[in-house]
Coordinates of C-alpha atoms in Angstrom, one line a residue:
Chain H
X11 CA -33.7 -14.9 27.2
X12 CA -37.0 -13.7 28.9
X13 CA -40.3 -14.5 26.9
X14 CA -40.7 -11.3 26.4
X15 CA -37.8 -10.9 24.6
X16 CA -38.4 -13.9 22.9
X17 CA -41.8 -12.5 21.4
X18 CA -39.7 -9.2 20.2
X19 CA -37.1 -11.3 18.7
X20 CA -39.6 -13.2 16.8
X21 CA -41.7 -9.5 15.8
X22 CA -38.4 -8.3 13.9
X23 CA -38.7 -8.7 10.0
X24 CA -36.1 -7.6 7.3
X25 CA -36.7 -5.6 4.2
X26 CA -34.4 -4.1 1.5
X27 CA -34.0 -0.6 0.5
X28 CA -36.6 1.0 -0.9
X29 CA -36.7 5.2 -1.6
X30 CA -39.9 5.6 1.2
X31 CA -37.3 4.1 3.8
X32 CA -34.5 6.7 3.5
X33 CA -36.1 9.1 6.2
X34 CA -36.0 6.3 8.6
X35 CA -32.5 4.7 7.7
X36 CA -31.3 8.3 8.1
X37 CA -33.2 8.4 11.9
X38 CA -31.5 5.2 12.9
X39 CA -28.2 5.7 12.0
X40 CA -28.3 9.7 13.1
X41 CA -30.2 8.4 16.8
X42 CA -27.2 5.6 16.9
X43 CA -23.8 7.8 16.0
X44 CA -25.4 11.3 16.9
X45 CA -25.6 14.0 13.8
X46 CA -22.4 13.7 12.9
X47 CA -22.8 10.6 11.4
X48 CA -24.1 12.7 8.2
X49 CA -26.9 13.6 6.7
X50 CA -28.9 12.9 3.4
X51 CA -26.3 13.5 0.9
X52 CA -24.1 11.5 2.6
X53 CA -25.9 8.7 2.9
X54 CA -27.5 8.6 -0.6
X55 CA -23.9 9.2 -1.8
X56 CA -22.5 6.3 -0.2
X57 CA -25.2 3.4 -0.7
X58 CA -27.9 4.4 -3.4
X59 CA -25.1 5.9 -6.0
X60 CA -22.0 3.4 -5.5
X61 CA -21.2 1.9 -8.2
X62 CA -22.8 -1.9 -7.9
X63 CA -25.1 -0.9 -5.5
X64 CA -28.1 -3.3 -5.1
X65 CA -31.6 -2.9 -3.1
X66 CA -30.3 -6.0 -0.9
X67 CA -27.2 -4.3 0.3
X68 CA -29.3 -2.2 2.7
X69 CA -31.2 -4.6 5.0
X70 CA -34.1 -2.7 7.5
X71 CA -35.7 -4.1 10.6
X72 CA -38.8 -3.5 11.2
X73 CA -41.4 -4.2 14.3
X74 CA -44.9 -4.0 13.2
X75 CA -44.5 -0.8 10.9
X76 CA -41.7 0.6 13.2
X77 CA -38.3 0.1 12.0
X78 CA -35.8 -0.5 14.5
X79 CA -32.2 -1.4 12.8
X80 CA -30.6 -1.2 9.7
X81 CA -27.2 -2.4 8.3
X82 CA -25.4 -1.6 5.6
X83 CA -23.0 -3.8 3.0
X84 CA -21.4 -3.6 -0.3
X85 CA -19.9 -6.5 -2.2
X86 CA -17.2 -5.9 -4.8
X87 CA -13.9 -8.1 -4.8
X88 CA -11.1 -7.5 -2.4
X89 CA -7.3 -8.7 -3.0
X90 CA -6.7 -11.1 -0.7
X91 CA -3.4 -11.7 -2.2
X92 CA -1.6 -10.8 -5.3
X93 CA -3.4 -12.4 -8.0
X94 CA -6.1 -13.8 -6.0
X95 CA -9.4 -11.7 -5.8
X96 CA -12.5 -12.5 -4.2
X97 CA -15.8 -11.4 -4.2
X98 CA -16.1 -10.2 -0.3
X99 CA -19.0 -8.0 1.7
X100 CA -18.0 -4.7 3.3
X101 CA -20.4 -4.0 6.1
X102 CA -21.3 -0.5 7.9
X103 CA -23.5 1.9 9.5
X104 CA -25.3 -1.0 11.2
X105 CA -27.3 1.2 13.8
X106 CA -29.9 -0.4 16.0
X107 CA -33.0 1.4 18.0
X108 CA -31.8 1.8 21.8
X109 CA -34.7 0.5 23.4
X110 CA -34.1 -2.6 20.9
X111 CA -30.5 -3.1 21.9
X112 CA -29.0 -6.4 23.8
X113 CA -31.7 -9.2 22.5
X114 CA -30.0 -10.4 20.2
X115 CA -31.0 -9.0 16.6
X116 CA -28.0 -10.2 14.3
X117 CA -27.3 -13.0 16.3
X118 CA -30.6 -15.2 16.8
X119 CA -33.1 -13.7 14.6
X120 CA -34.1 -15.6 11.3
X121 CA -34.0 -12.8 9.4
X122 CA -30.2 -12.1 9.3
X123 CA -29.6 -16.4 9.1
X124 CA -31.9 -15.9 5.8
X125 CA -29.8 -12.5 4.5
X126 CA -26.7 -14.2 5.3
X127 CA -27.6 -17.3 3.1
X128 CA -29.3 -15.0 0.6
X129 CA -25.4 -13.2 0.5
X130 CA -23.9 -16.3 0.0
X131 CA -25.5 -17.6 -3.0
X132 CA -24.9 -13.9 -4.9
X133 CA -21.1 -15.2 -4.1
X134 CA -20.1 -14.1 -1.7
X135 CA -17.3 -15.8 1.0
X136 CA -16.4 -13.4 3.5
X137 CA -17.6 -11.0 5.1
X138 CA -15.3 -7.2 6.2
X139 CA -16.1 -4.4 8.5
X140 CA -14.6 -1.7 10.6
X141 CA -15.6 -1.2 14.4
X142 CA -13.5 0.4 17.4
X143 CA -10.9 -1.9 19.6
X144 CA -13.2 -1.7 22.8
X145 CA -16.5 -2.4 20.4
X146 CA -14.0 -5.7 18.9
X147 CA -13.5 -7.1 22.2
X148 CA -16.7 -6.5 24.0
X149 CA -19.0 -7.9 21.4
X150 CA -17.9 -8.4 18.0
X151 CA -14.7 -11.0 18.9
X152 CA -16.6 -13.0 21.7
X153 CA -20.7 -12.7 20.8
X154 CA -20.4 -12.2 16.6
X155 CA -17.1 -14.6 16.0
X156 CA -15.4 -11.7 14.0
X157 CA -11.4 -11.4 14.1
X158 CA -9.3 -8.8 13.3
X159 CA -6.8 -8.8 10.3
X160 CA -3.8 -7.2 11.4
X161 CA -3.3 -4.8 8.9
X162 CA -0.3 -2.6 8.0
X163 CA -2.7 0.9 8.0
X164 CA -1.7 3.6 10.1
X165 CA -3.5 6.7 10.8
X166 CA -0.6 9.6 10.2
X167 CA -2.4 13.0 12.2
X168 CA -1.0 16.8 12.7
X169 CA -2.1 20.1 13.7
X170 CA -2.2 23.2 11.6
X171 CA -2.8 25.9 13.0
X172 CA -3.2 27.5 16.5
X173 CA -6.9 26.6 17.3
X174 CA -6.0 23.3 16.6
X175 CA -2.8 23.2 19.8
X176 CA -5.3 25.1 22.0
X177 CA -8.2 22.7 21.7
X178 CA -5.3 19.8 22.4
X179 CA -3.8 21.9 25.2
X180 CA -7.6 22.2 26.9
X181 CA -8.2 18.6 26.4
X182 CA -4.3 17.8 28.3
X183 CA -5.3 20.5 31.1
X184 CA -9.6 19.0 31.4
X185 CA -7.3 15.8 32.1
X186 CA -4.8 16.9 34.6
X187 CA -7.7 18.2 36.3
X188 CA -9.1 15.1 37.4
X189 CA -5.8 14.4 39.2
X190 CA -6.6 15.2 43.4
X191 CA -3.2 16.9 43.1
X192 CA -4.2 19.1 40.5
X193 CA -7.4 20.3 42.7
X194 CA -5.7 21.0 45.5
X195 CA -3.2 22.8 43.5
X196 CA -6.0 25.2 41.7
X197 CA -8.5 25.2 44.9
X198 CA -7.4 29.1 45.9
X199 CA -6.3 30.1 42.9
X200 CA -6.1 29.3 38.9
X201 CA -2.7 27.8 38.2
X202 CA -1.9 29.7 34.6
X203 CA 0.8 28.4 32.3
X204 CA 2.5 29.9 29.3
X205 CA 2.7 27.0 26.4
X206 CA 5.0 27.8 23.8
X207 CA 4.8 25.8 20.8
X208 CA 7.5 26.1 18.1
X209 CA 6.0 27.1 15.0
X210 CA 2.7 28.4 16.8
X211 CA 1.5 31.4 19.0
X212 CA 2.0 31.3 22.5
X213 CA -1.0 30.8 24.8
X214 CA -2.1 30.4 28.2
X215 CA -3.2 27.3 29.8
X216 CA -5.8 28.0 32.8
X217 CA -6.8 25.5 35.0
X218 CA -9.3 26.6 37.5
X219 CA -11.5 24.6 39.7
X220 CA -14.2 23.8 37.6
X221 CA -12.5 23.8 34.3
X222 CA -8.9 24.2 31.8
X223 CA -9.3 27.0 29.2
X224 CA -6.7 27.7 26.8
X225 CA -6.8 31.0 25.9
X226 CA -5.2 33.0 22.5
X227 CA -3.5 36.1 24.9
X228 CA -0.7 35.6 27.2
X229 CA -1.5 36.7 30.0
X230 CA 1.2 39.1 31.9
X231 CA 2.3 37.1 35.0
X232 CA 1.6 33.1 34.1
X233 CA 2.6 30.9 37.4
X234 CA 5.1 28.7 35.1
X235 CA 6.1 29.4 31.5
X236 CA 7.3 26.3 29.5
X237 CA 8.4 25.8 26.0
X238 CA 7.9 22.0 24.3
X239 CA 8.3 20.9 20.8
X240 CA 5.3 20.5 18.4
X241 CA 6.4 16.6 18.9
X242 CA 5.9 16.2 22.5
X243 CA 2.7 17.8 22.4
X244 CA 1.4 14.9 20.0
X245 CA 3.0 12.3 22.4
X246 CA 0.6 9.2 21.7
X247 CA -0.7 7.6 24.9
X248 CA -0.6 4.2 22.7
X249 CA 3.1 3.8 22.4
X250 CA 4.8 4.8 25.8
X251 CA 8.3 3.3 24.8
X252 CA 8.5 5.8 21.5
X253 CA 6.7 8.7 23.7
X254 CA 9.5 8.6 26.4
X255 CA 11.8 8.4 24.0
X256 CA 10.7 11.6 22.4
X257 CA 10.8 13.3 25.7
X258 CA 14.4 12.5 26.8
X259 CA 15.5 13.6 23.4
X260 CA 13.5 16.7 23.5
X261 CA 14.8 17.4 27.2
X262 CA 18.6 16.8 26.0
X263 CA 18.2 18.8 23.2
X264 CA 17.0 21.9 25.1
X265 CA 13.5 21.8 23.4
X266 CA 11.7 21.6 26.4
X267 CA 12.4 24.9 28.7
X268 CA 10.6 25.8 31.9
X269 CA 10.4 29.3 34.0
X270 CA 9.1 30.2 36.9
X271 CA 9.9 26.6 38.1
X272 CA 11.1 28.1 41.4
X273 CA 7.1 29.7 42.0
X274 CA 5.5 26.7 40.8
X275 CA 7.4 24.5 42.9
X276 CA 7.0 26.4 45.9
X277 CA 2.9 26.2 44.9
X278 CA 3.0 22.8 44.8
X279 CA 4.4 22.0 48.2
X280 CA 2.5 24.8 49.5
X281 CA -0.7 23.1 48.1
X282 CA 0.4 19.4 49.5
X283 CA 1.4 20.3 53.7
X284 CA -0.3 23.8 53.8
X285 CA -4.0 23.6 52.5
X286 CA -3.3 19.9 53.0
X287 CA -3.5 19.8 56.5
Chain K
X15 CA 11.6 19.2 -11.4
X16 CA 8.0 18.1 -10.5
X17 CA 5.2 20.8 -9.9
X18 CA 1.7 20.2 -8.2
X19 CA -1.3 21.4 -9.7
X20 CA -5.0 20.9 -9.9
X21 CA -7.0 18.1 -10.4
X22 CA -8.5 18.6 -14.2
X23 CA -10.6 17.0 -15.9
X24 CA -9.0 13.9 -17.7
X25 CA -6.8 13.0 -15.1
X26 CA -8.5 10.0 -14.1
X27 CA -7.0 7.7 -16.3
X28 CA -3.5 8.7 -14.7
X29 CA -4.5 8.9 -11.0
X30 CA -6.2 5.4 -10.6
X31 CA -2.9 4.0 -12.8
X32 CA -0.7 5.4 -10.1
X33 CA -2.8 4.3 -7.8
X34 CA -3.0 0.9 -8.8
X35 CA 1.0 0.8 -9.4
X36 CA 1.3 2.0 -5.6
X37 CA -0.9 -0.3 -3.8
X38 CA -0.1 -3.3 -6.1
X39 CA 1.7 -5.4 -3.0
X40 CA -1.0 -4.9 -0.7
X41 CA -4.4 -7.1 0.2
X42 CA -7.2 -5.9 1.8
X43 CA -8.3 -3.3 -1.5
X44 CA -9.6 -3.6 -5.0
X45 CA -7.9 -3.0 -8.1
X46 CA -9.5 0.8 -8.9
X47 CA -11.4 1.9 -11.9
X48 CA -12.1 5.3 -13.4
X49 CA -15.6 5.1 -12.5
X50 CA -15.2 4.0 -9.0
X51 CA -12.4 6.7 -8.6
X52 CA -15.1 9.2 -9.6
X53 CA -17.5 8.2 -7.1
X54 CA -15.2 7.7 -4.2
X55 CA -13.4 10.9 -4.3
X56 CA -15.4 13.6 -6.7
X57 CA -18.7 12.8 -6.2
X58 CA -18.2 12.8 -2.2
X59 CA -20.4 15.2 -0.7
X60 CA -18.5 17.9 0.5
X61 CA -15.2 17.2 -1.8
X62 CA -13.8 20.1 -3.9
X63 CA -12.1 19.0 -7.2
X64 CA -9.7 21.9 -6.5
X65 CA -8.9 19.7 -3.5
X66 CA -7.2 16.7 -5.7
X67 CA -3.3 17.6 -5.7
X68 CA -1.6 16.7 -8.7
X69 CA 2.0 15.7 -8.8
X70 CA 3.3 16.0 -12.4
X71 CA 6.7 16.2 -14.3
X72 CA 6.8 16.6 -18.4
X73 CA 3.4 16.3 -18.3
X74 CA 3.7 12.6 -16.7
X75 CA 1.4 12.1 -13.5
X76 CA 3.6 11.0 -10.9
X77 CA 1.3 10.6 -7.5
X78 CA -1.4 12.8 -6.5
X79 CA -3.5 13.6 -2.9
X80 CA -7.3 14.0 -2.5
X81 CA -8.5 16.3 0.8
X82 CA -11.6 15.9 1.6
X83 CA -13.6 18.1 4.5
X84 CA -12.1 18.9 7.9
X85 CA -8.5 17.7 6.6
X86 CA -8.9 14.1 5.9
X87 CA -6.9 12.8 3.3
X88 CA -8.7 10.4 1.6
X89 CA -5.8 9.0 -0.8
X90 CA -1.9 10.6 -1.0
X91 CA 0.2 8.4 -3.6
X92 CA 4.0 8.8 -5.2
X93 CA 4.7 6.5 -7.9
X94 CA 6.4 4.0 -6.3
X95 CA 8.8 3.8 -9.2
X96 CA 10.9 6.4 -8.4
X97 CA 14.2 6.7 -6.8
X98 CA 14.0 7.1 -3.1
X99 CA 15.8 10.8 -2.9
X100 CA 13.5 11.7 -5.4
X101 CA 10.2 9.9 -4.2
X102 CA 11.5 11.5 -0.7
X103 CA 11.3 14.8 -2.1
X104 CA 8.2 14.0 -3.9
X105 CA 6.3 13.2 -0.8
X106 CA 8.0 16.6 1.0
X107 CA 6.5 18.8 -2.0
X108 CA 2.8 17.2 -2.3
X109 CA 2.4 17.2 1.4
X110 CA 3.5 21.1 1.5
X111 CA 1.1 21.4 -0.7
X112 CA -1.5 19.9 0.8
X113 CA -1.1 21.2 4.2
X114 CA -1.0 24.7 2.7
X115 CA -4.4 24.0 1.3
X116 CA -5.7 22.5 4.4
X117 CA -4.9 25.7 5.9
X118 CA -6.1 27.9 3.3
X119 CA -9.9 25.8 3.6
X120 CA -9.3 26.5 7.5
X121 CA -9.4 23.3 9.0
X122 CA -7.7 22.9 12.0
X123 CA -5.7 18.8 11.2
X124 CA -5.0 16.8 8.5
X125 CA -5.3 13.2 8.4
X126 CA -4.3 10.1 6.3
X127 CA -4.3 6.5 6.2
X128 CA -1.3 4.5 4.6
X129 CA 0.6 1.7 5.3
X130 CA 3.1 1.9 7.5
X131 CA 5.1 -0.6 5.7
X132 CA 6.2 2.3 3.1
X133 CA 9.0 2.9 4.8
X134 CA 9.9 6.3 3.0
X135 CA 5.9 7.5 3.8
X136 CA 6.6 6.6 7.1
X137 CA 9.8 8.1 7.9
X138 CA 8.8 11.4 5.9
X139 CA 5.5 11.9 7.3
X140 CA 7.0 11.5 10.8
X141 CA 10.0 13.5 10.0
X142 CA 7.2 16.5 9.5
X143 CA 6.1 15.9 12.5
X144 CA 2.5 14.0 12.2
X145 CA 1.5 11.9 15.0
X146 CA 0.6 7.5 14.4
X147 CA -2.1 5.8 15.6
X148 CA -3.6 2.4 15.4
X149 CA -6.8 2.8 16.6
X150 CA -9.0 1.2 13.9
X151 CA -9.9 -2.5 14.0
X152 CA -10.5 -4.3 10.5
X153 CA -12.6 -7.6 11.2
X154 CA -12.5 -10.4 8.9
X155 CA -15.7 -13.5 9.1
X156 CA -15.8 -16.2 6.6
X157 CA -19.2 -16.3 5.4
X158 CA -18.5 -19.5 2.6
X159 CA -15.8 -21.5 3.9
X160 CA -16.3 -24.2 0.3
X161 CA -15.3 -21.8 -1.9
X162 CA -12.8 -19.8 0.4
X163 CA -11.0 -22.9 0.4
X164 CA -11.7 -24.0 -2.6
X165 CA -9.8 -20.5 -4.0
X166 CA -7.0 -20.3 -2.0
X167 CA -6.0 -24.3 -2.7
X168 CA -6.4 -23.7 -6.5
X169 CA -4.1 -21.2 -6.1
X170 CA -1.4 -22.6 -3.7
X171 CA -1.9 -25.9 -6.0
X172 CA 1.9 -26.2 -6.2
X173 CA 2.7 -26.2 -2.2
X174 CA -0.4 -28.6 -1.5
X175 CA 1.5 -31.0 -4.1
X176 CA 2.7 -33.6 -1.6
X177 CA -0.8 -34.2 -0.4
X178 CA -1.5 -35.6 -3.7
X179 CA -3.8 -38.3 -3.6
X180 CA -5.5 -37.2 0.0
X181 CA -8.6 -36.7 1.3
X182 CA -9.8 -34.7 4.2
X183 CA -13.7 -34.3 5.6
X184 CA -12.8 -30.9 7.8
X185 CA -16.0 -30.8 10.6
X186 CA -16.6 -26.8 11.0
X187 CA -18.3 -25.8 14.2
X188 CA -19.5 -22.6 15.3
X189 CA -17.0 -21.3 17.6
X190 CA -18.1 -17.8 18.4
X191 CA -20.0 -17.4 15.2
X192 CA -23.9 -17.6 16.0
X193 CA -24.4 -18.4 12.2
X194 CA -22.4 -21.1 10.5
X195 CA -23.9 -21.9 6.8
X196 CA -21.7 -25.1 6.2
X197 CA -20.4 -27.9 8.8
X198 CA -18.9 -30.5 6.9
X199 CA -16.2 -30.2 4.0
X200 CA -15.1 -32.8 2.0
X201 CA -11.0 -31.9 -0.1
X202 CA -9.7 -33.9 -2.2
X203 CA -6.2 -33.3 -3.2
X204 CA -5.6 -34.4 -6.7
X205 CA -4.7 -32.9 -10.2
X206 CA -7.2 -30.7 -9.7
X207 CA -7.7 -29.7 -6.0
X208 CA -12.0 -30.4 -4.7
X209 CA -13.5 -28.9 -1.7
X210 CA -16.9 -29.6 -1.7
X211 CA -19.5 -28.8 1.1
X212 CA -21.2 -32.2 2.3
X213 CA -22.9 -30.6 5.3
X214 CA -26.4 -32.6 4.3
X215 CA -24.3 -36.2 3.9
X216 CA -23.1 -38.0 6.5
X217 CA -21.7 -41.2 4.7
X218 CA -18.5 -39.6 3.3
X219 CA -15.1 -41.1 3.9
X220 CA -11.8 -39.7 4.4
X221 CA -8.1 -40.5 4.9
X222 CA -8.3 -38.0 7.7
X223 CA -11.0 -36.3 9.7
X224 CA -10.4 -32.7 10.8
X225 CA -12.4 -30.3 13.3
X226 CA -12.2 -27.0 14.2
X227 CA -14.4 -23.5 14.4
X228 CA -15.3 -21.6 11.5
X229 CA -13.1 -18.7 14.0
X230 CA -10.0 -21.1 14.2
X231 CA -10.4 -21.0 10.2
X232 CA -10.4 -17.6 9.8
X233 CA -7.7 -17.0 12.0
X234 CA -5.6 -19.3 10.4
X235 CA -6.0 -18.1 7.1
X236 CA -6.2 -14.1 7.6
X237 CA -4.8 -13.5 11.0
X238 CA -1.1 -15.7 10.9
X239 CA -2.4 -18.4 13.7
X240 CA -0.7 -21.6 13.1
X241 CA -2.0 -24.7 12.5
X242 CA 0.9 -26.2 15.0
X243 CA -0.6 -23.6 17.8
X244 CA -4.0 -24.7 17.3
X245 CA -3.5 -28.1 17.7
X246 CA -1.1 -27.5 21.0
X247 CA -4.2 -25.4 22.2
X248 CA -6.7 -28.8 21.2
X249 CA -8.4 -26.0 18.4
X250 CA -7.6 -28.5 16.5
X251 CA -8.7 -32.1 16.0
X252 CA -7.3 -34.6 14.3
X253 CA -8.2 -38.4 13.6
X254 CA -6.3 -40.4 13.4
X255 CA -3.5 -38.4 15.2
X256 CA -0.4 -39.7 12.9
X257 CA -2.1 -37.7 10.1
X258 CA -1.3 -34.5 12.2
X259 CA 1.5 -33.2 9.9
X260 CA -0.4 -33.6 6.8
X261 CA -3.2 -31.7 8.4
X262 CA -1.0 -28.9 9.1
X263 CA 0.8 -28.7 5.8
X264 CA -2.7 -28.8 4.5
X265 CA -3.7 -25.8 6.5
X266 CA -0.4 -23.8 6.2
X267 CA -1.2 -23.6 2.7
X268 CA -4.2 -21.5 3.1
X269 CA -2.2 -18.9 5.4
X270 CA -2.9 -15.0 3.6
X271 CA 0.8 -13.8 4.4
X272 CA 0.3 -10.5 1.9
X273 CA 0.3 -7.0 4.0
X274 CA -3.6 -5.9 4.5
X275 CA -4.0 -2.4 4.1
X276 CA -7.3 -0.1 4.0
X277 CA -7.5 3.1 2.6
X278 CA -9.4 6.1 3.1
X279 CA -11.0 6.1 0.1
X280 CA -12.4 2.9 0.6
X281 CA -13.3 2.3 3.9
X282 CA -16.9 1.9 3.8

């Protein structure tokens, strides 16, 4: 670590919550996870009127009279095991000023050594939080010493209306379109395909050069019409086994229809020896 | 026949019972009270009350489902109690019920979290067609490894019974943990089970002396790594080496086997 880093390590103090530093948590944690993270409401709702909240469950880092971090905790007991309950930290919304990121704030400052101690001796003995697979293995598993729990929680997810398939269908077409043989198959002309959905509208799947819009009408003449079950349109890239398996049975079972498979094909060969060369 | 209505008033009482019933198995949640229920789900910025589903039948609350904004569901229960035809049927009606209303509020999904290991959930909430993902990671550190131990021997007294009369000084180091609070842990195994933190004394004695990371500890305890593994992978270190066996009994014992689950309403 360079002096200067050093010197801005050793600048960082920590405070608690107090009302005057609302405006700022809100900045940190709205400059870290964009807008959506919430606004006000939200975040007075889910620290200030918890029940058991305490002034030391929100920690703010200051440099100077700048703050630069916060983190977020809440202690209550968790089941470990039937019977056995024990008082535990949950940790969040730890958001941290860009231009202060990658120096080491959490891991080497004295600050968060003292709050940790400080957490100890309210009774606390271990320590939860939530964060993303690639954040888990980047920093938190190798730099922080967390591990995950393997859990038995599964996120269950469906569409409900129309809207809802066409914003999925643009997102499938945006991604064939980074595919070289997709560009070459729109680079004259935008390929247009029916999508049939059973138990939704019918729309139209454009994929131009530039970009895949899925529109509400159906256009007269699309290049290829297909018809797939609402199942193999939520086909999750994170189980391949159980996805191929839905897509053999949908395919024997006649769920999955094509027309204009003769054009298409045709476009596609066209598009591979004739602008090809 | 069961009917869904409303949230009113009153309910609370009911809901966090059935709630408490349904996730009684599971680790990795607190027991719920009326108070916290009202914070976590009515008080949320953004809920509805009209959006908390009430399964009933003869006036008895048998599950329920709260929908917060943009479709996520933040708890779905069906007394676990049931038979499973019924409780099959149960889950069919509520989730009609609460996809109709997702629709009616015009959001475009609906979302839950629940354990996979309810079967019947499972099966049902695939057979309408939703989607599973595993995307979220739930991280575990052990911030006071004196009295984690310390509460997980009390209560696994009975299995650490051939042990009796042992002692242990386990050396903790840091692993990949920047911050490690205590280093040196002193059990005793007796009628009443010790674990005391010696980190500022250096002159205590044990039959065996153990070292490993504060990360080898947690994984042992709350991610199902095996003692046996850890020392094959030198994770582990025993002296002397014939107490090996003891050690790994020892450890075992402190293995969280209970299915960890983390619901909406609670994450944090």
């Amino acid at each position: 670590m360079s002096t200067d880093q050093d010197g801005r390590l050793r600048s960082v103090q920590a405070h608690h919550y107090t009302l005057e530093a609302e405006a700022d948590l809100l900045r940190l944690l709205q400059t870290a996870f964009g807008p959506e993270w919430g606004d006000a409401a939200l975040w007075r709702w889910k620290h200030c009127t918890r029940p058991g909240f305490s002034p030391c469950d929100v920690l703010i880092y200051t440099s100077g009279d700048t703050a630069i971090g916060c983190w977020h905790m809440a202690s209550h007991s968790l089941r470990f095991a039937p019977g056995l309950e024990v008082l535990s930290s949950f940790e969040g919304d730890y958001a941290l000023d860009p231009t202060w990121r990658g120096i080491g704030i959490r891991r080497r400052d004295q600050a968060t050594g003292q709050e940790l101690r400080a957490l100890a001796e309210r009774g606390v003995v271990a320590r939860f939080a939530f964060t993303s697979q690639a954040l888990y293995e980047r920093l938190y598993r190798n730099k922080l010493g967390w591990r995950r729990v393997p859990t038995v929680t599964s996120r269950y997810r469906k569409l409900l209306n129309d809207r809802a398939i066409r914003s999925r269908l643009q997102a499938a077409g945006a991604r064939l379109l980074q595919g070289r043989f997709m560009q070459r198959l729109v680079r004259s002309k935008p390929l247009v395909i029916q999508v049939e959905v059973r138990g939704f509208s019918p729309c139209s799947l454009v994929i131009e050069r530039s970009a895949a819009v899925c529109r509400e009408a159906v256009l007269a003449i699309p290049d290829l019409t297909v018809r797939i079950p609402y199942a193999a349109l939520t086909i999750s890239r994170d189980r391949p086994g159980f996805s191929f398996l839905v897509l053999i049975r949908a395919l024997l079972s006649g769920q999955v229809r094509a027309r204009g498979l003769t054009r298409f094909s045709l476009r596609c060969v066209s598009s591979v020896f004739i602008v090809g060369n | 026949m069961p009917i869904v209505r409303n949230y009113r008033p009153g309910d609370e009482p009911n809901l966090v019972a059935v709630w408490n019933e349904s996730y009684a198995g599971y680790a990795g949640l607190a027991t719920h009270t009326v108070e916290y229920w009202r914070w976590s789900i009515l008080s949320r910025p953004g809920m509805s009350a009209d959006d908390v589903l009430v399964l009933e039948a003869d006036g008895e609350v048998l599950g329920y489902a709260a929908l917060w904004t943009r479709g996520t569901v933040l708890d779905f229960v069906v007394d676990p109690g049931q038979r499973p035809r019924a409780r099959r049927a149960m889950i069919r009606q509520l989730l009609s019920a609460l996809e109709e209303r997702a629709r009616q509020r015009g959001w475009d999904s609906i979302d839950f979290s629940l354990p996979a290991s309810d079967r019947l959930t499972d099966k049902t909430l695939r057979a309408a067609a939703y989607r599973v993902e595993r995307n979220s990671c739930f991280m575990v550190k052990v911030l006071n490894p004196q009295a984690l131990l310390l509460q997980l021997m009390r209560k696994r007294e009975k299995s650490l019974a051939a042990l009796s009369g042992k002692s242990f000084l386990v050396t903790l180091t840091r692993g990949d943990d920047p911050l490690l609070l205590q280093t040196r842990l002193f059990i005793r195994i007796g009628q009443i089970v010790a674990v005391e933190n010696v980190s500022d004394s250096t002159d205590r004695r044990a039959d065996c002396n153990v070292q490993l990371s504060i990360c080898a500890l947690a994984e042992m305890i709350f991610c199902r790594a095996t003692p046996q593994d850890m020392l094959r992978n030198s994770l582990i270190t025993v002296d002397p080496p014939s107490r090996q066996t003891e050690v790994c009994r020892l450890l075992s014992s402190l293995s969280l086997d209970s299915r960890w689950h983390t619901p909406h309403s609670d994450t944090f």
